[in-house]
mmCIF file of C-alpha atoms in Angstrom:
data_model
loop_
_atom_site.group_PDB
_atom_site.id
_atom_site.type_symbol
_atom_site.label_atom_id
_atom_site.label_comp_id
_atom_site.label_asym_id
_atom_site.label_seq_id
_atom_site.Cartn_x
_atom_site.Cartn_y
_atom_site.Cartn_z
ATOM 1 C CA VAL A 1 1.311 -18.948 10.427
ATOM 2 C CA ILE A 2 1.736 -16.326 7.723
ATOM 3 C CA THR A 3 -1.864 -16.294 6.450
ATOM 4 C CA ASP A 4 -5.067 -15.990 8.454
ATOM 5 C CA VAL A 5 -7.046 -19.133 7.641
ATOM 6 C CA LEU A 6 -10.481 -17.494 7.823
ATOM 7 C CA THR A 7 -9.886 -14.372 5.716
ATOM 8 C CA GLY A 8 -6.812 -15.163 3.640
ATOM 9 C CA ALA A 9 -5.212 -11.940 4.930
ATOM 10 C CA SER A 10 -1.627 -11.966 6.144
ATOM 11 C CA SER A 11 -0.963 -12.547 9.841
ATOM 12 C CA ARG A 12 0.839 -10.330 12.343
ATOM 13 C CA ARG A 13 3.921 -12.488 11.834
ATOM 14 C CA ALA A 14 3.889 -11.636 8.122
ATOM 15 C CA LEU A 15 3.644 -7.945 9.016
ATOM 16 C CA GLU A 16 6.694 -8.200 11.269
ATOM 17 C CA SER A 17 8.805 -9.490 8.400
ATOM 18 C CA ALA A 18 7.249 -7.439 5.573
ATOM 19 C CA LEU A 19 7.114 -3.971 7.159
ATOM 20 C CA PRO A 20 10.902 -3.418 7.368
ATOM 21 C CA ARG A 21 11.217 -4.441 3.699
ATOM 22 C CA MET A 22 8.368 -2.141 2.701
ATOM 23 C CA LEU A 23 9.930 0.793 4.586
ATOM 24 C CA TYR A 24 13.281 0.129 2.938
ATOM 25 C CA ARG A 25 11.679 -0.138 -0.523
ATOM 26 C CA SER A 26 9.692 3.081 -0.107
ATOM 27 C CA LYS A 27 12.812 4.930 1.044
ATOM 28 C CA ARG A 28 14.802 3.561 -1.905
ATOM 29 C CA ARG A 29 12.041 4.586 -4.341
ATOM 30 C CA GLY A 30 11.522 7.972 -2.679
ATOM 31 C CA THR A 31 7.861 7.248 -1.957
ATOM 32 C CA ASP A 32 5.779 7.336 1.202
ATOM 33 C CA LEU A 33 4.540 4.323 3.117
ATOM 34 C CA SER A 34 1.204 4.595 4.867
ATOM 35 C CA LEU A 35 -0.575 2.259 7.249
ATOM 36 C CA LEU A 36 -4.338 2.092 7.559
ATOM 37 C CA VAL A 37 -6.019 0.424 10.504
ATOM 38 C CA VAL A 38 -9.622 -0.523 9.876
ATOM 39 C CA ASP A 39 -11.905 -1.698 12.649
ATOM 40 C CA MET A 40 -15.480 -2.925 12.318
ATOM 41 C CA ASP A 41 -17.620 -0.950 14.755
ATOM 42 C CA HIS A 42 -19.653 -2.894 17.315
ATOM 43 C CA PHE A 43 -18.883 -6.184 15.577
ATOM 44 C CA LYS A 44 -19.599 -8.149 18.765
ATOM 45 C CA GLU A 45 -23.170 -6.840 18.704
ATOM 46 C CA VAL A 46 -23.501 -7.853 15.040
ATOM 47 C CA ASN A 47 -22.314 -11.354 15.986
ATOM 48 C CA ASP A 48 -24.730 -11.460 18.921
ATOM 49 C CA GLN A 49 -27.667 -10.332 16.792
ATOM 50 C CA TYR A 50 -27.037 -12.315 13.597
ATOM 51 C CA GLY A 51 -24.872 -15.194 14.812
ATOM 52 C CA ARG A 52 -21.210 -15.706 14.014
ATOM 53 C CA GLN A 53 -20.394 -13.483 11.049
ATOM 54 C CA ASP A 54 -17.320 -15.090 9.495
ATOM 55 C CA ARG A 55 -18.800 -14.238 6.103
ATOM 56 C CA VAL A 56 -18.591 -10.506 6.928
ATOM 57 C CA LEU A 57 -14.884 -10.809 7.753
ATOM 58 C CA GLN A 58 -14.295 -12.774 4.550
ATOM 59 C CA SER A 59 -16.267 -10.219 2.539
ATOM 60 C CA PHE A 60 -14.202 -7.386 4.002
ATOM 61 C CA ALA A 61 -10.912 -9.134 3.227
ATOM 62 C CA GLY A 62 -12.081 -9.825 -0.338
ATOM 63 C CA ILE A 63 -13.121 -6.204 -0.886
ATOM 64 C CA VAL A 64 -9.807 -4.916 0.432
ATOM 65 C CA SER A 65 -7.847 -7.409 -1.684
ATOM 66 C CA ASP A 66 -9.743 -6.229 -4.753
ATOM 67 C CA THR A 67 -9.074 -2.565 -3.853
ATOM 68 C CA ILE A 68 -5.372 -2.556 -3.004
ATOM 69 C CA ARG A 69 -2.405 -3.309 -5.257
ATOM 70 C CA SER A 70 -0.724 -6.697 -5.226
ATOM 71 C CA GLU A 71 2.393 -5.174 -3.617
ATOM 72 C CA ASP A 72 0.317 -3.763 -0.733
ATOM 73 C CA LEU A 73 -0.207 -5.839 2.386
ATOM 74 C CA LEU A 74 -3.487 -6.704 4.122
ATOM 75 C CA VAL A 75 -3.043 -8.019 7.676
ATOM 76 C CA ARG A 76 -5.664 -9.317 10.072
ATOM 77 C CA LEU A 77 -4.546 -7.982 13.434
ATOM 78 C CA GLY A 78 -7.163 -10.019 15.233
ATOM 79 C CA GLY A 79 -10.912 -10.215 15.606
ATOM 80 C CA ASP A 80 -12.402 -7.506 13.416
ATOM 81 C CA GLU A 81 -9.329 -5.278 13.128
ATOM 82 C CA PHE A 82 -7.204 -5.145 9.978
ATOM 83 C CA LEU A 83 -4.114 -3.234 8.863
ATOM 84 C CA ILE A 84 -3.199 -2.248 5.303
ATOM 85 C CA ALA A 85 0.364 -1.243 4.431
ATOM 86 C CA THR A 86 0.552 0.665 1.155
ATOM 87 C CA GLU A 87 3.254 2.588 -0.641
ATOM 88 C CA THR A 88 1.429 5.899 -0.937
ATOM 89 C CA ASP A 89 1.134 9.201 0.890
ATOM 90 C CA ALA A 90 -1.653 10.099 3.331
ATOM 91 C CA ASP A 91 -3.876 11.432 0.513
ATOM 92 C CA GLY A 92 -3.499 8.187 -1.428
ATOM 93 C CA ALA A 93 -4.211 6.189 1.725
ATOM 94 C CA MET A 94 -7.336 8.276 2.271
ATOM 95 C CA ARG A 95 -8.527 7.454 -1.268
ATOM 96 C CA ILE A 96 -7.969 3.762 -0.563
ATOM 97 C CA ALA A 97 -9.919 4.061 2.699
ATOM 98 C CA ARG A 98 -12.797 5.815 0.909
ATOM 99 C CA ASP A 99 -12.896 3.103 -1.760
ATOM 100 C CA ILE A 100 -12.933 0.363 0.880
ATOM 101 C CA VAL A 101 -15.623 2.057 2.982
ATOM 102 C CA SER A 102 -17.792 2.653 -0.080
ATOM 103 C CA ALA A 103 -17.500 -0.896 -1.427
ATOM 104 C CA PHE A 104 -17.946 -2.465 2.011
ATOM 105 C CA GLY A 105 -20.953 -0.246 2.742
ATOM 106 C CA LYS A 106 -22.665 -1.600 -0.375
ATOM 107 C CA ALA A 107 -21.846 -5.215 0.506
ATOM 108 C CA GLU A 108 -22.475 -5.071 4.268
ATOM 109 C CA PRO A 109 -24.689 -2.060 5.092
ATOM 110 C CA ARG A 110 -25.270 -3.114 8.715
ATOM 111 C CA VAL A 111 -21.557 -2.931 9.636
ATOM 112 C CA THR A 112 -19.703 0.381 9.892
ATOM 113 C CA LEU A 113 -15.947 0.949 9.890
ATOM 114 C CA SER A 114 -13.480 3.147 11.773
ATOM 115 C CA CYS A 115 -10.253 3.952 9.954
ATOM 116 C CA GLY A 116 -6.960 5.475 11.054
ATOM 117 C CA ILE A 117 -3.990 6.380 8.856
ATOM 118 C CA ALA A 118 -0.343 7.006 9.703
ATOM 119 C CA SER A 119 2.394 7.721 7.187
ATOM 120 C CA ALA A 120 6.032 6.881 7.769
ATOM 121 C CA VAL A 121 8.420 9.775 8.186
ATOM 122 C CA ASP A 122 11.900 9.318 6.708
ATOM 123 C CA GLY A 123 13.908 7.278 9.180
ATOM 124 C CA ASP A 124 10.906 5.790 10.997
ATOM 125 C CA SER A 125 11.414 2.279 12.272
ATOM 126 C CA PRO A 126 8.664 -0.299 11.731
ATOM 127 C CA GLU A 127 7.868 -0.072 15.439
ATOM 128 C CA ASN A 128 7.523 3.733 15.254
ATOM 129 C CA VAL A 129 5.063 3.612 12.376
ATOM 130 C CA VAL A 130 2.880 1.044 14.126
ATOM 131 C CA LYS A 131 3.047 3.030 17.400
ATOM 132 C CA LYS A 132 1.669 6.066 15.557
ATOM 133 C CA LEU A 133 -1.488 4.097 14.966
ATOM 134 C CA MET A 134 -1.784 2.358 18.303
ATOM 135 C CA ARG A 135 -0.778 4.996 20.880
ATOM 136 C CA PRO A 136 -3.781 6.365 22.768
ATOM 137 C CA CYS A 137 -4.736 9.923 21.959
ATOM 138 C CA THR A 138 -5.778 12.605 24.412
ATOM 139 C CA GLY A 139 -8.500 14.191 22.331
ATOM 140 C CA ARG A 140 -9.918 14.867 18.927
ATOM 141 C CA ASN A 141 -8.305 17.263 16.485
ATOM 142 C CA PRO A 142 -11.209 18.776 14.497
ATOM 143 C CA LYS A 143 -8.884 19.728 11.633
ATOM 144 C CA ALA A 144 -8.063 16.044 11.137
ATOM 145 C CA VAL A 145 -11.687 15.031 10.733
ATOM 146 C CA ILE A 146 -13.440 15.066 7.396
ATOM 147 C CA GLU A 147 -16.824 16.721 7.850
ATOM 148 C CA SER A 148 -19.607 14.456 6.683
ATOM 149 C CA SER A 149 -22.977 13.213 7.788
ATOM 150 C CA CYS A 150 -22.362 9.525 8.092
ATOM 151 C CA THR A 151 -22.480 6.432 10.239
ATOM 152 C CA ILE A 152 -18.719 5.947 10.577
ATOM 153 C CA LYS A 153 -17.465 6.656 14.066
ATOM 154 C CA VAL A 154 -14.064 8.062 14.912
ATOM 155 C CA ASN A 155 -12.076 5.669 17.043
ATOM 156 C CA ASN A 156 -10.698 7.881 19.829
ATOM 157 C CA ARG A 157 -8.025 5.329 20.757
ATOM 158 C CA ARG A 158 -5.998 6.204 17.664
ATOM 159 C CA ASN A 159 -2.957 8.420 17.845
ATOM 160 C CA LEU A 160 -3.629 11.881 16.432
ATOM 161 C CA GLN A 161 0.002 12.892 16.111
ATOM 162 C CA ARG A 162 0.727 12.609 12.376
ATOM 163 C CA LEU A 163 -2.479 10.651 11.980
ATOM 164 C CA ILE A 164 -5.515 11.394 9.887
ATOM 165 C CA ILE A 165 -8.771 10.166 11.378
ATOM 166 C CA LEU A 166 -11.315 9.365 8.715
ATOM 167 C CA VAL A 167 -14.995 9.975 9.046
ATOM 168 C CA LEU A 168 -16.516 8.604 5.897
ATOM 169 C CA PRO A 169 -20.021 7.886 4.661
ATOM 170 C CA ASN A 170 -20.971 4.224 4.729
ATOM 171 C CA THR A 171 -23.786 4.556 2.260
ATOM 172 C CA PRO A 172 -23.543 3.924 -1.490
ATOM 173 C CA GLY A 173 -23.161 7.096 -3.518
ATOM 174 C CA ALA A 174 -22.477 9.283 -0.486
ATOM 175 C CA LEU A 175 -18.862 9.957 -1.402
#
């Protein structure tokens, strides 16, 4: 299956075939490739309180699809965790994350998001780039955190080596 039936996002299988091509294309063009992992915080509790929230997942996928470029890739990793592969540097990926958090906060104010970003370094394999996002970290690097009063929580499982942890407001107009 290449597309997640519920959200319309690509599947992990699509990521496995697309990521090497995207890395090759970004190297050929001389651009960066960044990956964003976005996780809905405490989504199980939202499901328990409000019932199954497929609509929230669909809303998120729609917002992301409207935010990213057609050549970017949205992947549902499973449950409430998504990955976005985009041909941009870490600053560009951060702008995308801010746009997504802002738009999603307006649409679904009761659900907050945690975001992690890793950018490919020249010569990185697809596996290396994904490992940058998924490897457990040993602590929090305060220089990598954007200071803000907000409801977004930092996901401490994310790798901090060459990773920017986002702490973003989840309220309209707070950016």
